[in-house]
Coordinates of C-alpha atoms in Angstrom, one line a residue:
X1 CA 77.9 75.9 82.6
X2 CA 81.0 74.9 80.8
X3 CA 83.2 77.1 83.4
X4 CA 81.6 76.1 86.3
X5 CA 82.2 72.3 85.4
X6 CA 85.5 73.4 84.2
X7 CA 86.9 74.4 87.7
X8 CA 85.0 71.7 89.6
X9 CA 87.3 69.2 88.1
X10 CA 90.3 71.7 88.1
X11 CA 89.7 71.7 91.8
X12 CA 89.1 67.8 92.2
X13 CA 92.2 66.6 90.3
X14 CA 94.4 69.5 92.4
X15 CA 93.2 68.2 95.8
X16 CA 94.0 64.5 94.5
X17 CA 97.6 64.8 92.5
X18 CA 100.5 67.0 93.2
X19 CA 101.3 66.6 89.8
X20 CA 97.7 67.7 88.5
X21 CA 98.0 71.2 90.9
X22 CA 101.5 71.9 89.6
X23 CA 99.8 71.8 86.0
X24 CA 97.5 74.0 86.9
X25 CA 99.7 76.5 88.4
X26 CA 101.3 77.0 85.5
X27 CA 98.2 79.3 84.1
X28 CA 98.6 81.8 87.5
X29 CA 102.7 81.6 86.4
X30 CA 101.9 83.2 83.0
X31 CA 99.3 85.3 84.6
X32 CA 102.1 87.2 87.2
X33 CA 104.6 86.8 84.1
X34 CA 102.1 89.1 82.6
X35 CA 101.2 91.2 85.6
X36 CA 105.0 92.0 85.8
X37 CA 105.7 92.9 82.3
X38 CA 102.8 95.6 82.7
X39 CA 104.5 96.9 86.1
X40 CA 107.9 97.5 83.9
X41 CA 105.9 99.3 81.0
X42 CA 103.5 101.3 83.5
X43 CA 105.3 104.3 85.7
X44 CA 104.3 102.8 89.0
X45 CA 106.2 102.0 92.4
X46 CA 105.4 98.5 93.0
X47 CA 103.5 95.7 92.3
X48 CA 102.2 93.0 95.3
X49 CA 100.5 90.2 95.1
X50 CA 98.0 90.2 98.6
X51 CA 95.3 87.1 100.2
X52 CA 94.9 83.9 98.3
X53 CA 98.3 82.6 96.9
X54 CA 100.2 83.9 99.9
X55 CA 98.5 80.6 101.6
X56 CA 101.1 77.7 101.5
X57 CA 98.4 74.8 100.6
X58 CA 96.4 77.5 97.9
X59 CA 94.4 75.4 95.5
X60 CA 94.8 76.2 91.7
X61 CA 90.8 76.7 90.1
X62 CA 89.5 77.8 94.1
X63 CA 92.3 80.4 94.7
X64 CA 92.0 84.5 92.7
X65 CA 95.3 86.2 92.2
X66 CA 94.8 89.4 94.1
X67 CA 97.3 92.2 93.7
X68 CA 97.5 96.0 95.0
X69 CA 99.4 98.2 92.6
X70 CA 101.4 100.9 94.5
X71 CA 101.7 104.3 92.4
X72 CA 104.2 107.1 92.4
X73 CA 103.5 110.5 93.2
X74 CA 105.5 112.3 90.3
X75 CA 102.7 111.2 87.6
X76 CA 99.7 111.9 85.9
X77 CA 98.1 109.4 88.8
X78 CA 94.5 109.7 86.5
X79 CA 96.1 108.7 83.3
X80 CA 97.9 106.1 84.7
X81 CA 95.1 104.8 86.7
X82 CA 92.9 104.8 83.1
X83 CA 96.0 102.9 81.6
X84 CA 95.8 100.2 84.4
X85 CA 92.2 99.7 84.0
X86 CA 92.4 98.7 80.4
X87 CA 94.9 96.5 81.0
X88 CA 93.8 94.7 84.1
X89 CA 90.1 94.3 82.1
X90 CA 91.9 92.8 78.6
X91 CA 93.7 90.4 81.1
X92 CA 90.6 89.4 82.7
X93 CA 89.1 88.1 79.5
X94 CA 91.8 86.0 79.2
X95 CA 92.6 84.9 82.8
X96 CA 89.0 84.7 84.8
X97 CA 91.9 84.0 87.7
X98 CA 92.8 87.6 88.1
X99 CA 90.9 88.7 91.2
X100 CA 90.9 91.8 93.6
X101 CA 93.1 94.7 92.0
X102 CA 93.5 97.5 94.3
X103 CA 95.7 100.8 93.7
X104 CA 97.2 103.4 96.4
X105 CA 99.6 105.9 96.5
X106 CA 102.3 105.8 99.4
X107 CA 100.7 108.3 101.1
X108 CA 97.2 106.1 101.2
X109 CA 99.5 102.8 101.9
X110 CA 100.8 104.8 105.2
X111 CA 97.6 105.0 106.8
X112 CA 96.7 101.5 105.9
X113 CA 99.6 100.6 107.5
X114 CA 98.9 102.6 110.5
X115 CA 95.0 102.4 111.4
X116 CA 93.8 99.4 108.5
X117 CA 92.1 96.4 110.4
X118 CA 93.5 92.8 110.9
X119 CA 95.2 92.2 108.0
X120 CA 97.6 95.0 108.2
X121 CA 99.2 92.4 110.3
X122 CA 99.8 90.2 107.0
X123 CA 101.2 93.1 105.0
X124 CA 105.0 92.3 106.1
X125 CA 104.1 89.0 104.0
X126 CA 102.7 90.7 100.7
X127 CA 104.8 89.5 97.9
X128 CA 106.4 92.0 95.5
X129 CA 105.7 90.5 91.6
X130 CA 107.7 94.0 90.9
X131 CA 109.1 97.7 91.3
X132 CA 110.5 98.6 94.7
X133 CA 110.2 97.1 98.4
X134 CA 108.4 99.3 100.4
X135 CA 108.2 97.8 103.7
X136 CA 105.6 98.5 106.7
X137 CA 105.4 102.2 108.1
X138 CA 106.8 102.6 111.4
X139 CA 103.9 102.5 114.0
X140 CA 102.7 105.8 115.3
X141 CA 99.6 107.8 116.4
X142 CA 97.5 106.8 119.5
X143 CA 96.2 103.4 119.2
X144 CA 93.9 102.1 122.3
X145 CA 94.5 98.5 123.7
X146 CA 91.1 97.4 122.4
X147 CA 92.5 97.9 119.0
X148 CA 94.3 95.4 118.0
X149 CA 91.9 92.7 119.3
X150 CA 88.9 94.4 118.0
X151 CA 90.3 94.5 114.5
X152 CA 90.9 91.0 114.2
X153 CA 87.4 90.4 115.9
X154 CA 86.4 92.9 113.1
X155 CA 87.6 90.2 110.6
X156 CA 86.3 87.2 112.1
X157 CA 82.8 89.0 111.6
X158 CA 82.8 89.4 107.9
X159 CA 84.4 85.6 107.2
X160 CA 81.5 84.7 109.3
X161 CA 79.4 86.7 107.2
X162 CA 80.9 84.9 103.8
X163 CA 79.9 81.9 105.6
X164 CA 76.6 82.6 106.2
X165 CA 76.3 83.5 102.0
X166 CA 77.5 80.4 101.1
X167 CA 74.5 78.0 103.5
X168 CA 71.8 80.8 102.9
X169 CA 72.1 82.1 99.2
X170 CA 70.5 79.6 97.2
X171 CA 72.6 80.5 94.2
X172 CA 75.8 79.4 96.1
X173 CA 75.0 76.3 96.9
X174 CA 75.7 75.4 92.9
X175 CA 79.2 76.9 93.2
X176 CA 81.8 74.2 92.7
X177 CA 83.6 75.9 95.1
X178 CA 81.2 76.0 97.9
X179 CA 82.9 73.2 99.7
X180 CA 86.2 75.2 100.1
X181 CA 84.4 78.1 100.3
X182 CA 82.7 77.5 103.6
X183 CA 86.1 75.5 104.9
X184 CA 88.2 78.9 104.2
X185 CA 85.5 81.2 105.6
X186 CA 85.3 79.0 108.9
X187 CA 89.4 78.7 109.1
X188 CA 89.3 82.4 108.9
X189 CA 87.2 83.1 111.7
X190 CA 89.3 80.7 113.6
X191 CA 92.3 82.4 113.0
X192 CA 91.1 86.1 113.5
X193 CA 90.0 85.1 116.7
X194 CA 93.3 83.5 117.8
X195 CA 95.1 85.9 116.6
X196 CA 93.1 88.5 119.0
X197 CA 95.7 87.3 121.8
X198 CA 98.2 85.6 119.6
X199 CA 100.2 85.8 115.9
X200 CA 98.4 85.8 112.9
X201 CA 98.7 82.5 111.6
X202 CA 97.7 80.9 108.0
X203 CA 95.1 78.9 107.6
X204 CA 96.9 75.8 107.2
X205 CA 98.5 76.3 110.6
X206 CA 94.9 77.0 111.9
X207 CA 93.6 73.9 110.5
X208 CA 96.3 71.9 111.8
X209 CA 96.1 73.2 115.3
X210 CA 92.3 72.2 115.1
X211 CA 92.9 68.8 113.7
X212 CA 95.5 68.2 116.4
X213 CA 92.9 69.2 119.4
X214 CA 95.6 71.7 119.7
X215 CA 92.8 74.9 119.5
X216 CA 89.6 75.0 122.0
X217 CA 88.0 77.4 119.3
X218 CA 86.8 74.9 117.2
X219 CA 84.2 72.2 118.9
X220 CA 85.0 68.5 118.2
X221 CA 82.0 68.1 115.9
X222 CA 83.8 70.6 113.5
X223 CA 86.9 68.7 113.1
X224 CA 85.7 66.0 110.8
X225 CA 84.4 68.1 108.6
X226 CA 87.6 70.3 108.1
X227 CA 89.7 66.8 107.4
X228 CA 88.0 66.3 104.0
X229 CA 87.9 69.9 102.0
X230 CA 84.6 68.3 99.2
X231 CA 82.7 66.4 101.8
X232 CA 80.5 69.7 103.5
X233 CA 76.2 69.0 102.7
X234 CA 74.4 71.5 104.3
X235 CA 73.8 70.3 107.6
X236 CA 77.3 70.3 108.3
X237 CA 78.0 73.6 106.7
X238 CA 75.1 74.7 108.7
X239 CA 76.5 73.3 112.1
X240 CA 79.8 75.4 111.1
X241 CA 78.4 78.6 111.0
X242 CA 76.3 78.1 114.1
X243 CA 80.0 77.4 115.9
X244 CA 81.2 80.1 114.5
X245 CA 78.5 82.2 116.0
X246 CA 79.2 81.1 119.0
X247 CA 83.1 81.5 119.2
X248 CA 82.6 84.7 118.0
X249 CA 80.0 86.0 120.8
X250 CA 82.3 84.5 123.4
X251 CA 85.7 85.9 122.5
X252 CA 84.4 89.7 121.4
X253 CA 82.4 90.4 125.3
X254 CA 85.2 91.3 126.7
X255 CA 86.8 93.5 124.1
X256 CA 83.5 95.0 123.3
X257 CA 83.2 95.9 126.7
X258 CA 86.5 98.1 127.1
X259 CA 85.7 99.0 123.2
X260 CA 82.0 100.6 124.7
X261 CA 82.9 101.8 128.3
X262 CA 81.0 104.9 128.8
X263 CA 79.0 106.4 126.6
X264 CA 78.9 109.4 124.1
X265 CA 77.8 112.6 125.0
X266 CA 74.8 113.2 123.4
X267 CA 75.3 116.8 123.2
X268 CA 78.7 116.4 121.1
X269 CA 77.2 114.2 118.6
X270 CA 75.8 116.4 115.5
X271 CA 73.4 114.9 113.8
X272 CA 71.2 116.4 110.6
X273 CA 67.3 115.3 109.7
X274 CA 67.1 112.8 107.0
X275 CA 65.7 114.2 104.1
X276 CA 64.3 110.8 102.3
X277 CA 61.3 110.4 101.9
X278 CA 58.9 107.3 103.4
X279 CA 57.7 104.7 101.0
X280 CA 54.5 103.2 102.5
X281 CA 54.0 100.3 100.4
X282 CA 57.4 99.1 101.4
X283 CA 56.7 99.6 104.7
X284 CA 53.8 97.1 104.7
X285 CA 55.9 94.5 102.5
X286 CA 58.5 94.1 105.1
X287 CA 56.0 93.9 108.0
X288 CA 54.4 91.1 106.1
X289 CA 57.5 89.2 105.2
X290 CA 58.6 90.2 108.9
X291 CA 55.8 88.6 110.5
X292 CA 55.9 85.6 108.3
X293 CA 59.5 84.6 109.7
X294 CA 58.4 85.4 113.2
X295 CA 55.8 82.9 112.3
X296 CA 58.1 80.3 110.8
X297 CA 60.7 80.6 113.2
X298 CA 58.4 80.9 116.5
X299 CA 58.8 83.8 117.6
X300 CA 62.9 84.0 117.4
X301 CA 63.0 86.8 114.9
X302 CA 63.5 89.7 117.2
X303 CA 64.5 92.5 114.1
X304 CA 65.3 92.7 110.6
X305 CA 67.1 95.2 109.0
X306 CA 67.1 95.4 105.4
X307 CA 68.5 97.7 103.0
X308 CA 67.9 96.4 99.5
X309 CA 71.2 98.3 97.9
X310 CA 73.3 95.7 100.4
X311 CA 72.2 93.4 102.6
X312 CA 69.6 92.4 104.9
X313 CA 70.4 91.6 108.8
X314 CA 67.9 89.2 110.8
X315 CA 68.4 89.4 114.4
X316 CA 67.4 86.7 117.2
X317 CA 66.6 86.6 120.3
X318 CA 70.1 86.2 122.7
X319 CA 70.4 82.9 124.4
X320 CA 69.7 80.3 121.8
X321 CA 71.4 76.8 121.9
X322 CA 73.9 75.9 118.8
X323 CA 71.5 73.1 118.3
X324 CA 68.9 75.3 117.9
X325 CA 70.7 78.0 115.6
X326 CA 71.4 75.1 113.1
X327 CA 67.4 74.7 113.2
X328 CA 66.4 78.3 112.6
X329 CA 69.5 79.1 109.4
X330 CA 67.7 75.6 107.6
X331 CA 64.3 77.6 108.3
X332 CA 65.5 80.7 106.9
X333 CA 67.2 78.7 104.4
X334 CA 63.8 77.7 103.1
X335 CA 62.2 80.8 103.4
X336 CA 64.7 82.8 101.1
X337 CA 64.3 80.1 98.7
X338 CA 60.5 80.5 98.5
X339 CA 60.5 84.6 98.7
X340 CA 62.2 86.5 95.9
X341 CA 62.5 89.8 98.0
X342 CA 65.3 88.5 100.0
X343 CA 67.2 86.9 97.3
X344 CA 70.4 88.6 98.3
X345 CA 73.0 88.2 101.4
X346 CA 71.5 87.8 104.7
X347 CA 73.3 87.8 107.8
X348 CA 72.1 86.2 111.1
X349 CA 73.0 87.1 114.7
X350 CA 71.3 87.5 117.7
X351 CA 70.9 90.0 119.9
X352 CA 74.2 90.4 121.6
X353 CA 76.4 89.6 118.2
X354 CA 74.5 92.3 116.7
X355 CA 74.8 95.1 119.2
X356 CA 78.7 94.3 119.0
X357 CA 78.8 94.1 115.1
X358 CA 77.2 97.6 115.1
X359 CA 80.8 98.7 116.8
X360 CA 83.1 97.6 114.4
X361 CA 83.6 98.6 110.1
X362 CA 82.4 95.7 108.9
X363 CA 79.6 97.4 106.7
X364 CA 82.3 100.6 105.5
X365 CA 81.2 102.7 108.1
X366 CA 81.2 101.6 111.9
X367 CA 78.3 104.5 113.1
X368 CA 75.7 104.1 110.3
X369 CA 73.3 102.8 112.7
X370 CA 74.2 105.8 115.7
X371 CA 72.2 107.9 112.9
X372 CA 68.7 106.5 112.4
X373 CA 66.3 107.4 114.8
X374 CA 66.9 106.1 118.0
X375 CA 63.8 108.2 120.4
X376 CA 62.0 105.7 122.6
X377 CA 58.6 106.1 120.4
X378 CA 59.9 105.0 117.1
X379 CA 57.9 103.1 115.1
X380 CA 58.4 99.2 115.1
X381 CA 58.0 98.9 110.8
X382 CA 59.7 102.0 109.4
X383 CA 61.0 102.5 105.9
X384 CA 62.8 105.7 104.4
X385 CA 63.1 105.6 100.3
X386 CA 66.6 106.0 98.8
X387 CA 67.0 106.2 94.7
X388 CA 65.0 104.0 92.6
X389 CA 63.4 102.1 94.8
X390 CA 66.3 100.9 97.1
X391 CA 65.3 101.5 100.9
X392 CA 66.6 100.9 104.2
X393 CA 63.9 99.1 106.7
X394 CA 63.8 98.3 109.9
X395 CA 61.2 95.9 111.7
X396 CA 61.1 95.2 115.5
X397 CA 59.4 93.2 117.8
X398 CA 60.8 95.0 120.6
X399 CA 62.9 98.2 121.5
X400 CA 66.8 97.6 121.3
X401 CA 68.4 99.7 123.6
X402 CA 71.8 100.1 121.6
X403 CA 74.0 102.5 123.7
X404 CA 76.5 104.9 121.2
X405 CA 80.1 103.8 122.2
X406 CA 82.1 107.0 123.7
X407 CA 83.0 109.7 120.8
X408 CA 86.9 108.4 120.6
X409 CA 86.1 104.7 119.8
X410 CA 84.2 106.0 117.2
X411 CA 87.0 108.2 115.4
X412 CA 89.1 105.0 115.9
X413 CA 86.9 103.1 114.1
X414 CA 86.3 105.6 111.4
X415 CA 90.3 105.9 110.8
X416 CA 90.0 102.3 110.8
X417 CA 87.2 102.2 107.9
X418 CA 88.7 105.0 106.2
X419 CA 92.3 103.1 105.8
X420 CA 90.4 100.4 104.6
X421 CA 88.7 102.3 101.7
X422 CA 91.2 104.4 101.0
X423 CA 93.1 101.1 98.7
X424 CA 89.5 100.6 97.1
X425 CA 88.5 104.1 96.0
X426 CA 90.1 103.5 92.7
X427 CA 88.0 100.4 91.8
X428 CA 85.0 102.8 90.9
X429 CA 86.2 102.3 87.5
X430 CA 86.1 99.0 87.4
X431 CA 86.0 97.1 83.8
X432 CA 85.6 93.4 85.8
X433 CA 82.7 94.8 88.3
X434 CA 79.7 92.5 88.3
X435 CA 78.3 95.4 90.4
X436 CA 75.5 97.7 89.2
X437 CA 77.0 101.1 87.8
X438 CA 74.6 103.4 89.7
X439 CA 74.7 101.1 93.2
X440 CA 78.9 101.4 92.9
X441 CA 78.6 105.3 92.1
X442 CA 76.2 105.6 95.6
X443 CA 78.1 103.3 97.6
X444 CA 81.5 105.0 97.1
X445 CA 79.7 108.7 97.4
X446 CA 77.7 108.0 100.2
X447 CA 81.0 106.3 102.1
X448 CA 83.7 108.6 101.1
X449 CA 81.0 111.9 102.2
X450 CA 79.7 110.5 105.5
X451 CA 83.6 109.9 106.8
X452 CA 84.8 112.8 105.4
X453 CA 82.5 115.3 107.0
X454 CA 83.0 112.7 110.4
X455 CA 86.9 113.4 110.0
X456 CA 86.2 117.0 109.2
X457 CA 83.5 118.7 111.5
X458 CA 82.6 115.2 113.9
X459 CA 79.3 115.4 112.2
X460 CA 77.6 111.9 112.4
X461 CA 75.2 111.9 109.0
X462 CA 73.1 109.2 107.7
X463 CA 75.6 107.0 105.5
X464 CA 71.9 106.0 103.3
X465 CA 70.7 110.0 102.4
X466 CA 73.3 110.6 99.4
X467 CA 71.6 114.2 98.9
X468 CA 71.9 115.4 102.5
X469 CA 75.6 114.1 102.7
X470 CA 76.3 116.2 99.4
X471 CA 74.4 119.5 101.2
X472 CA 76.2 118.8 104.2
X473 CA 79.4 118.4 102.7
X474 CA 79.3 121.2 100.3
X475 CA 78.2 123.9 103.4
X476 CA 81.0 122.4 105.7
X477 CA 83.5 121.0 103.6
X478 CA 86.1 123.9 102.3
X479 CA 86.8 123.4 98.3
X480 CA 84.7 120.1 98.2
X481 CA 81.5 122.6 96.4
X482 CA 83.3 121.8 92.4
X483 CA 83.4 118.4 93.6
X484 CA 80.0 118.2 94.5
X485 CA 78.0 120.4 92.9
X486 CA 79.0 119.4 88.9
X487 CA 76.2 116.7 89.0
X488 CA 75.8 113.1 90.1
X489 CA 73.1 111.8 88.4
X490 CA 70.1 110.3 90.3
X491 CA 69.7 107.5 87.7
X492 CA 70.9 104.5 86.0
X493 CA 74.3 104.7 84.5
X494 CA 76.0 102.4 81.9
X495 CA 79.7 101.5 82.9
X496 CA 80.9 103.7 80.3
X497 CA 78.9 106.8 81.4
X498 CA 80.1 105.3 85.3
X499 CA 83.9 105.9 83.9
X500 CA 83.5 109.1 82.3
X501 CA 81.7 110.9 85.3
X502 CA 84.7 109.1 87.3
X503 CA 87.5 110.9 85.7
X504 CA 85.8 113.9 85.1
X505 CA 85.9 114.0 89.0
X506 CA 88.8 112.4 89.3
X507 CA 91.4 114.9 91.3
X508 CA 88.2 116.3 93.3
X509 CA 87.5 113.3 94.7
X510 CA 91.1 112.5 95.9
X511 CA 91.4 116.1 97.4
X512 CA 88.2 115.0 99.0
X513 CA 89.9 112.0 100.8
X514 CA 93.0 114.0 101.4
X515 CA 91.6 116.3 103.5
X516 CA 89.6 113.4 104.9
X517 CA 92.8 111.7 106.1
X518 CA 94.8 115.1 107.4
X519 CA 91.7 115.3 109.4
X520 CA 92.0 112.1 111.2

């Protein structure tokens, strides 16, 4: 409790006194001091510092210091990667303000800059803390109209998503940070979406815009509670992310439409049998809890998908009233609370957000759903087993007709998630991770296999079967078999058994995503 209370007043004192948030700058100063002495004693290109600080009015105790390390080509990349990891974990012991460390060789950073989402447009404004200037790529490739709008619709989805956490996980609502937590999430989707037909602004620009009743995104009822960043209770965070919802559906129709136009050919979509296995006792738990928030929520609860390794997704029924939306999160709110099974993130949309969320990488993948079983007599309660006891389940109260978007969109959208992970690959060696060992291992296998054999052969595989993606990958996939076939282990790991299986295969799995990439 002693940090927690720590920052709270951190936070307090910096939004009251100049003079108190230049004192506590002066820890993130040493921090970068720090982070540059290691770029000058580490063989690497260059050093940025990304998100957070780049923000004019960034508070000191609420704001991470996020950096992307840039390395060479003419090195022993897995050496120096180990190297980095050490010393970005003894830092963190000492400075809990070191947040998001990515690494990417130039060759990765190119196609971020080329086919990455949103924030690519930011990446002019990265700050070097050392090493060389390597500006933007020159633009190239084919890249549709819908693009650009989509991708900043793209980001508005997962800030609204952050939002949602912070009303509906009961454990954030202790966070001393919640307050600018849900102020930041909301100015996020506010900017994303005017940056769909306009610059990418920061935040403060956003918020001013709003406060001046410069911006028709944000309603009037909104605006008071952005003018004072530690006032937000729960009602009023709630009555954020139901106008949130609501921007959101309104400005993504259109570009969803010329995003979907037409649809795939069935015929040219490969597909492979899952081969998990069903877990009926699961099954009938999610019915029951199903049910029960049909029951508490009168019949808005259309589906729920739920896949315990992630998150869970609860969709309504299309055409409710923001009044109403504020009604059903406080009732969901209360149900999480009361039912330990759905103690993680949930997100909430209805009908028509969700069919357009299913379009766009907000989940690593943009097609995992184009995979399940989609016949017009599937079961309403299914469940398929995954690795100790994680499953994906679906419940529904009524078919959802969810047209695949034409073959194309989709490869956009996969060169989109894949320059997106690409950055993030590295971080399966993480020493900071509060993430389970085995659940990081599964999510960077079952990502890095299902767009890799997309990129390679335009096979569409169920992004949850880790087996099947490793059979697939090993019969279709040239050179990927010593990759693949050495062993992951179907159990629990330790973070130091996590790090040694991840340099064992460290060069295969790059060549993996390599050939990924020259694919796309």
């Amino acid at each position: 409790m002693i940090l927690p209370a720590l920052q709270n007043t951190v936070i307090r004192l910096s939004l009251r006194s100049r003079t108190w948030r230049a004192l506590f700058r002066i820890p993130y100063r040493i921090l970068l001091t720090k982070l540059r002495f290691i770029q000058r004693m580490v063989p690497v290109r260059a050093l940025y510092l990304r998100q957070g600080l780049l923000e004019p009015d960034w508070v000191p105790g609420a704001s991470d210091v996020d950096v992307i390390w840039i390395l060479r080509s003419d090195i022993d990349e897995k050496n120096v990667v180990c190297r980095l990891w050490r010393m970005m974990g003894l830092l963190k012991k000492f400075f809990p303000i070191l947040g998001e460390v990515l690494m990417a060789d130039e060759e990765e950073l190119r196609f971020f800059d080329l086919w990455g989402d949103g924030r690519t447009q930011n990446r002019a404004g990265w700050k070097s803390v050392g090493g060389e200037d390597i500006p933007p790529g020159p633009e190239g490739g084919t890249v549709p109209d819908w693009k650009h709008p989509w991708d900043h619709w793209t980001r508005a989805v997962m800030a609204y998503h952050l939002l949602i956490k912070n009303y509906l996980n009961p454990a954030e609502s202790v966070v001393p940070t919640r307050a600018l937590s849900v102020q930041k999430h909301f100015l996020d989707v506010c900017r994303h979406l005017r940056a769909m037909e306009g610059p990418y602004e920061s935040r403060a620009d956003t918020r001013d815009s709003i406060l001046r009743k410069e911006s028709p995104l944000a309603p009037p009822d909104t605006r008071g509670i952005l003018n004072d960043p530690l006032t937000p209770s729960l009602p009023e965070i709630a009555r954020l992310c139901a106008a949130a919802h609501s921007l959101l559906r309104e400005k993504g129709r259109d570009v969803h439409r010329r995003l979907a136009a037409g649809n795939a050919d069935p015929a040219r979509i490969r597909r492979w049998g899952s081969t998990l296995a069903r877990n009926e006792w699961e099954v009938q738990a999610w019915r029951k809890r199903f049910l029960q928030l049909q029951d508490r929520l009168q019949g808005s609860a259309t589906a729920l998908f739920c896949n315990t390794l992630t998150h869970s997704t609860l969709v309504l029924k299309d055409g409710i009233s923001d009044d109403s939306f504020e009604n059903l999160l406080a009732e969901i709110r209360r149900f999480k609370k009361e039912d330990r099974g759905l103690q993680g993130p949930m997100e909430v949309l209805d009908g028509t957000m969700f069919r357009m969320s299913l379009c766009c990488a907000v989940h690593g993948h943009p097609f995992s759903y184009f995979t399940h079983d989609r016949s017009p007599h599937a079961e309403d309660f299914q469940a398929d087993s995954i690795v100790d006891g994680n499953i994906l389940v679906q419940c529904r109260s009524e078919r959802m007709d969810i047209p695949v978007p034409p073959l194309d969109t989709i490869g956009h959208l996969a060169r989109t998630s894949l320059a997106e992970f690409l950055p993030s690959w590295r971080t399966l060696d993480h020493p900071f991770s509060d993430s389970d060992a085995f659940y990081s291992l599964y999510r960077w296998m079952t990502t890095a296999l299902s767009l890799t054999l997309f990129m390679e052969k335009g096979l569409l595989g169920n992004p949850d079967d880790l087996e099947g993606l490793i059979d697939q990958t090993v019969n279709m996939v040239p050179d990927s078999e010593g990759c693949l076939k050495r062993g992951f282990p179907r159990k629990r790991l330790s973070g130091r058994e996590l790090t040694r299986l991840f340099y064992c295969h460290y060069g295969d799995l790059k060549a993996l995503l390599r050939t990924a990439r020259a694919s796309s």
